[in-house]
Tab-separated table of C-alpha atoms in Angstrom:
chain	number	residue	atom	x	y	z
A	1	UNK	CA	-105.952	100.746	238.758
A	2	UNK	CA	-106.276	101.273	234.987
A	3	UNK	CA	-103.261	99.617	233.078
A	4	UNK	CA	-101.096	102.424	231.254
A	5	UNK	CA	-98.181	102.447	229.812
A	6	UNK	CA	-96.036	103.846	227.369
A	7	UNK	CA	-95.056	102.427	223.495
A	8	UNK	CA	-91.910	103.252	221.643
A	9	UNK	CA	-92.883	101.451	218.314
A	10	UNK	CA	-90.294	99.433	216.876
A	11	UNK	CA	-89.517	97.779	213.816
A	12	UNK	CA	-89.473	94.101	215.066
A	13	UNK	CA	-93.144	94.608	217.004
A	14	UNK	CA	-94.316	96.575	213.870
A	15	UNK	CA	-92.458	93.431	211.519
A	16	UNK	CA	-94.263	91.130	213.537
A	17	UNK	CA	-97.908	92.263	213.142
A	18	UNK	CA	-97.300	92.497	209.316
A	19	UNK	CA	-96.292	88.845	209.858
A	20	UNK	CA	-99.571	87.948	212.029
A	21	UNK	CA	-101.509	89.484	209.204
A	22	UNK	CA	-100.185	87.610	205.931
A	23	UNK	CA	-99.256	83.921	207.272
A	24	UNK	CA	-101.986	83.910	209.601
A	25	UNK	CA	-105.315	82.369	208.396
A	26	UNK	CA	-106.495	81.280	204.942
A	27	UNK	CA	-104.255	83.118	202.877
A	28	UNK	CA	-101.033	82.327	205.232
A	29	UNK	CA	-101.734	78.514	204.994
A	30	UNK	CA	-102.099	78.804	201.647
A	31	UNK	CA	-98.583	80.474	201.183
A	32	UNK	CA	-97.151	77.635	202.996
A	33	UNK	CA	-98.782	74.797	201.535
A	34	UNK	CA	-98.107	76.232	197.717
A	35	UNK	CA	-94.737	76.807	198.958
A	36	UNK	CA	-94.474	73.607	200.517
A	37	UNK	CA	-95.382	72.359	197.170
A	38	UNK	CA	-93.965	73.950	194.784
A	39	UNK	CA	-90.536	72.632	196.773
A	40	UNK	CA	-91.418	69.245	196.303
A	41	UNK	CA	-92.618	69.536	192.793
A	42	UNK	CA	-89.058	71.123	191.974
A	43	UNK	CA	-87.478	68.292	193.568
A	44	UNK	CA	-89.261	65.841	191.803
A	45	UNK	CA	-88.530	67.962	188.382
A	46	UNK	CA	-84.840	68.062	188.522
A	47	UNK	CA	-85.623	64.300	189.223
A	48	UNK	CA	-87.040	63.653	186.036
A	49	UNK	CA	-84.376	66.509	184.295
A	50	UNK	CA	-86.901	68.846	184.233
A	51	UNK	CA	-84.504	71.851	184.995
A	52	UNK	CA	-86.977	74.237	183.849
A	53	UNK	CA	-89.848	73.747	185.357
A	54	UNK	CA	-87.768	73.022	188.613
A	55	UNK	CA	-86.120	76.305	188.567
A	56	UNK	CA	-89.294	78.045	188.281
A	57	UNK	CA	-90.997	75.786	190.749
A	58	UNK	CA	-87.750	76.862	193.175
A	59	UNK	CA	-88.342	80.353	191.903
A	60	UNK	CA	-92.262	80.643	193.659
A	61	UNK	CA	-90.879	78.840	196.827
A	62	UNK	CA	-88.591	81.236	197.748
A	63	UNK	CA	-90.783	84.111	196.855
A	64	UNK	CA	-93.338	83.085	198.856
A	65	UNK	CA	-91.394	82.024	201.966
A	66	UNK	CA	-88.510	84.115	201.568
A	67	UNK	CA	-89.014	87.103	199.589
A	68	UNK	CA	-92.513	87.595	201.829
A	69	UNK	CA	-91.184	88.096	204.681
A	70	UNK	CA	-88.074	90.223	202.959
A	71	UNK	CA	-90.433	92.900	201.784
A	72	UNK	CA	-92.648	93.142	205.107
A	73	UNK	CA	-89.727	93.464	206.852
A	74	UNK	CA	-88.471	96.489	204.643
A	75	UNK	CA	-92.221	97.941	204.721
A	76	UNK	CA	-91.971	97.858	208.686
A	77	UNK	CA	-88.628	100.300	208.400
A	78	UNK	CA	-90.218	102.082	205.834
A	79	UNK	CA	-93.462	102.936	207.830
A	80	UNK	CA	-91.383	103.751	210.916
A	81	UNK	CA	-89.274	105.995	209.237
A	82	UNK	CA	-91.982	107.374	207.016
A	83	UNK	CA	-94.661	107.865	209.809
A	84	UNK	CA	-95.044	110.699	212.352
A	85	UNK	CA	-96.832	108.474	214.666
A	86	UNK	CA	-94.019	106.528	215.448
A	87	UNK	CA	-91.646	109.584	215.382
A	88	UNK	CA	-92.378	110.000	219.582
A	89	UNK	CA	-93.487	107.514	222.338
A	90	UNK	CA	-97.406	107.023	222.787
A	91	UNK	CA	-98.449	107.085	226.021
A	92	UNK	CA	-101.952	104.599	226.153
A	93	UNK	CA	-104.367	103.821	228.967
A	94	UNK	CA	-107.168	101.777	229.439
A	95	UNK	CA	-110.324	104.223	231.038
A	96	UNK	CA	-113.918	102.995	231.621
A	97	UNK	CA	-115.077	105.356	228.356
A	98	UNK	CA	-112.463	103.903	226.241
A	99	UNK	CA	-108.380	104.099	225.324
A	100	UNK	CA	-106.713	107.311	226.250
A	101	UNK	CA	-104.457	107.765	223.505
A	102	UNK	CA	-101.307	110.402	224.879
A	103	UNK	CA	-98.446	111.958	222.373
A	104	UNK	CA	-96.843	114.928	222.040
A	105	UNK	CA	-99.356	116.652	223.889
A	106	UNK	CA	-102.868	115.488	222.486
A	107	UNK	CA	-105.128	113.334	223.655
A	108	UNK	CA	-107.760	111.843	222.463
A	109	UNK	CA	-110.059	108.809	224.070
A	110	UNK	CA	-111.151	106.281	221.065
A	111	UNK	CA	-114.363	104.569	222.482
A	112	UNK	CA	-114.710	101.107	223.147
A	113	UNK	CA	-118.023	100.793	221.368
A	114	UNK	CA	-115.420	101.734	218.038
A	115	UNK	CA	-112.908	98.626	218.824
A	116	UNK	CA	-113.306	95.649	216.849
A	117	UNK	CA	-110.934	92.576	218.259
A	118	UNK	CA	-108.014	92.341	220.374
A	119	UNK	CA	-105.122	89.656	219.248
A	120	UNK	CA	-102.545	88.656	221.414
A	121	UNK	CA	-99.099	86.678	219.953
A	122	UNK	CA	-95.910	85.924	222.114
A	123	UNK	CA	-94.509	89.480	221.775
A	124	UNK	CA	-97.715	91.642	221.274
A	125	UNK	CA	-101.022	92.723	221.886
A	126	UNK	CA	-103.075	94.867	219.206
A	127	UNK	CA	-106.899	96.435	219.514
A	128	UNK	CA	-108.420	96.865	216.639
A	129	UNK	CA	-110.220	99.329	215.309
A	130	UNK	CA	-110.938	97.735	211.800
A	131	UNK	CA	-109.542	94.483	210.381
A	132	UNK	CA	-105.934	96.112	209.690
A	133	UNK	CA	-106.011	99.458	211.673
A	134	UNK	CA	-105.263	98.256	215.229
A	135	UNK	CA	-103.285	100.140	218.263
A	136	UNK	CA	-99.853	97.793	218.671
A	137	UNK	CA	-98.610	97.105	222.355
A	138	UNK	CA	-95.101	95.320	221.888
A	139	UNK	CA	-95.035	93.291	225.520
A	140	UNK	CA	-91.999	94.599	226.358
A	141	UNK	CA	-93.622	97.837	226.914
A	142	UNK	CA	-96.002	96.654	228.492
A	143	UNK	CA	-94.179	95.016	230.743
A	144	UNK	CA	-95.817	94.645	234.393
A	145	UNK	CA	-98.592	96.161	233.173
A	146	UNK	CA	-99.762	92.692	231.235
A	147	UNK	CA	-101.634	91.202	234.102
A	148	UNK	CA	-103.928	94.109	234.267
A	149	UNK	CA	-104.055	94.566	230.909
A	150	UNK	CA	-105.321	91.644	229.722
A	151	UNK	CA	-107.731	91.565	232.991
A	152	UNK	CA	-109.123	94.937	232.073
A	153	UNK	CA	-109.480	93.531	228.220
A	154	UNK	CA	-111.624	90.596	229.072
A	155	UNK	CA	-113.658	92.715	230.713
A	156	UNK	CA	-114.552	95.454	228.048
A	157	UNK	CA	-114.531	92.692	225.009
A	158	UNK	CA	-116.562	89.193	224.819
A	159	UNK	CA	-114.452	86.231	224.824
A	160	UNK	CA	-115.256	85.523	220.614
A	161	UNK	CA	-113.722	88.972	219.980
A	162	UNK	CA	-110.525	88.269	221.949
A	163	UNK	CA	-108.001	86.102	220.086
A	164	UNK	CA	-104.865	84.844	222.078
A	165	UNK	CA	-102.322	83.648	219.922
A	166	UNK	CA	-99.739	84.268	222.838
A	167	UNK	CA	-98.673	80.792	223.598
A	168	UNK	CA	-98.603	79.392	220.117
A	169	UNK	CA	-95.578	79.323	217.913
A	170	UNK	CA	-96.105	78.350	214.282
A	171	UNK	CA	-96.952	81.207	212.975
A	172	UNK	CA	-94.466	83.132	214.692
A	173	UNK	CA	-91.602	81.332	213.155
A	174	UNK	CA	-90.389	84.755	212.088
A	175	UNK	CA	-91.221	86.707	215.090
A	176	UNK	CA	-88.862	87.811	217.452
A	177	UNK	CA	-87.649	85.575	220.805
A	178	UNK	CA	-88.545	86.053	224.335
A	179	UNK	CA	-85.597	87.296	226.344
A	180	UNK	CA	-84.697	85.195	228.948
A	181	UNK	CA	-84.771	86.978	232.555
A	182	UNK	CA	-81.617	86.412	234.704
């Protein structure tokens, strides 16, 4: 059976792949460590009554842990309400020859051979097609589709190019929670 399935983008997936991309790797550890930082030197300023230099110190902190996230989180609303794409539900399956892309009546199969990675997180899985072009699968969507999904991707993609992030939670301090099944 190839895995299909059907994606209603949403804010929160779309917030949380913006997220994966700018606090994960080099240039996410370096926002938290300068952050990290930059709090402690502005503690140790108003220590020593340097307001100044504390309030400035206070000032890159919360841009870079606060005001971050703010503005991805506003860029994810403003691409969804901005792009066609999102405007109608994409239908997406997994063929031999590559992934049948489905909406509003196209369709169109992107080749595997034109895929660069595939990164999984807690809520999402995304194929790439370059470094920060990828096709977004919220899990929820999904849903019992996963299993197969993630069979079918080991398959078509060597292990290095396959990145699963989906049981680790640091830098998805942002993202949103599992829902608990009853």
């Amino acid at each position: 059976m190839k895995p299909s399935f059907e994606v209603k983008m949403t804010q929160e997936a779309l917030f949380e792949f913006l997220m994966f991309h700018t606090y994960h790797g080099i240039k996410g550890i370096l926002y938290l460590v300068v952050g990290v930082a930059c709090w402690i030197g502005a503690i140790i300023s108003f220590a020593m009554g340097r307001v100044s230099w504390g309030l400035g110190l206070v000032f890159i902190f919360a841009t870079l842990l606060f005001v971050v996230p703010s503005i991805l989180k506003f860029s994810a609303a403003s691409q969804l309400k901005k792009s066609k794409i999102y405007s109608t539900p994409i239908r997406y399956t997994l063929e031999k020859d590559g992934l049948r892309v489905e909406r509003a009546g196209k369709n169109k199969i992107t080749p595997w051979k034109d895929m660069y990675r595939v990164m999984m997180t807690p809520n999402l899985v995304a194929i790439y097609q370059t470094p920060y072009a990828a096709f977004i699968f919220p899990n929820s969507d999904i849903g019992p589709q996963m299993d197969p999904l993630k069979k079918t991707l080991r398959t078509l993609f060597p292990e290095e190019l396959i990145e699963d992030n989906s049981g680790k939670i640091l830098p998805f301090l942002f993202s949103r929670k599992k829902k608990k099944k009853k």
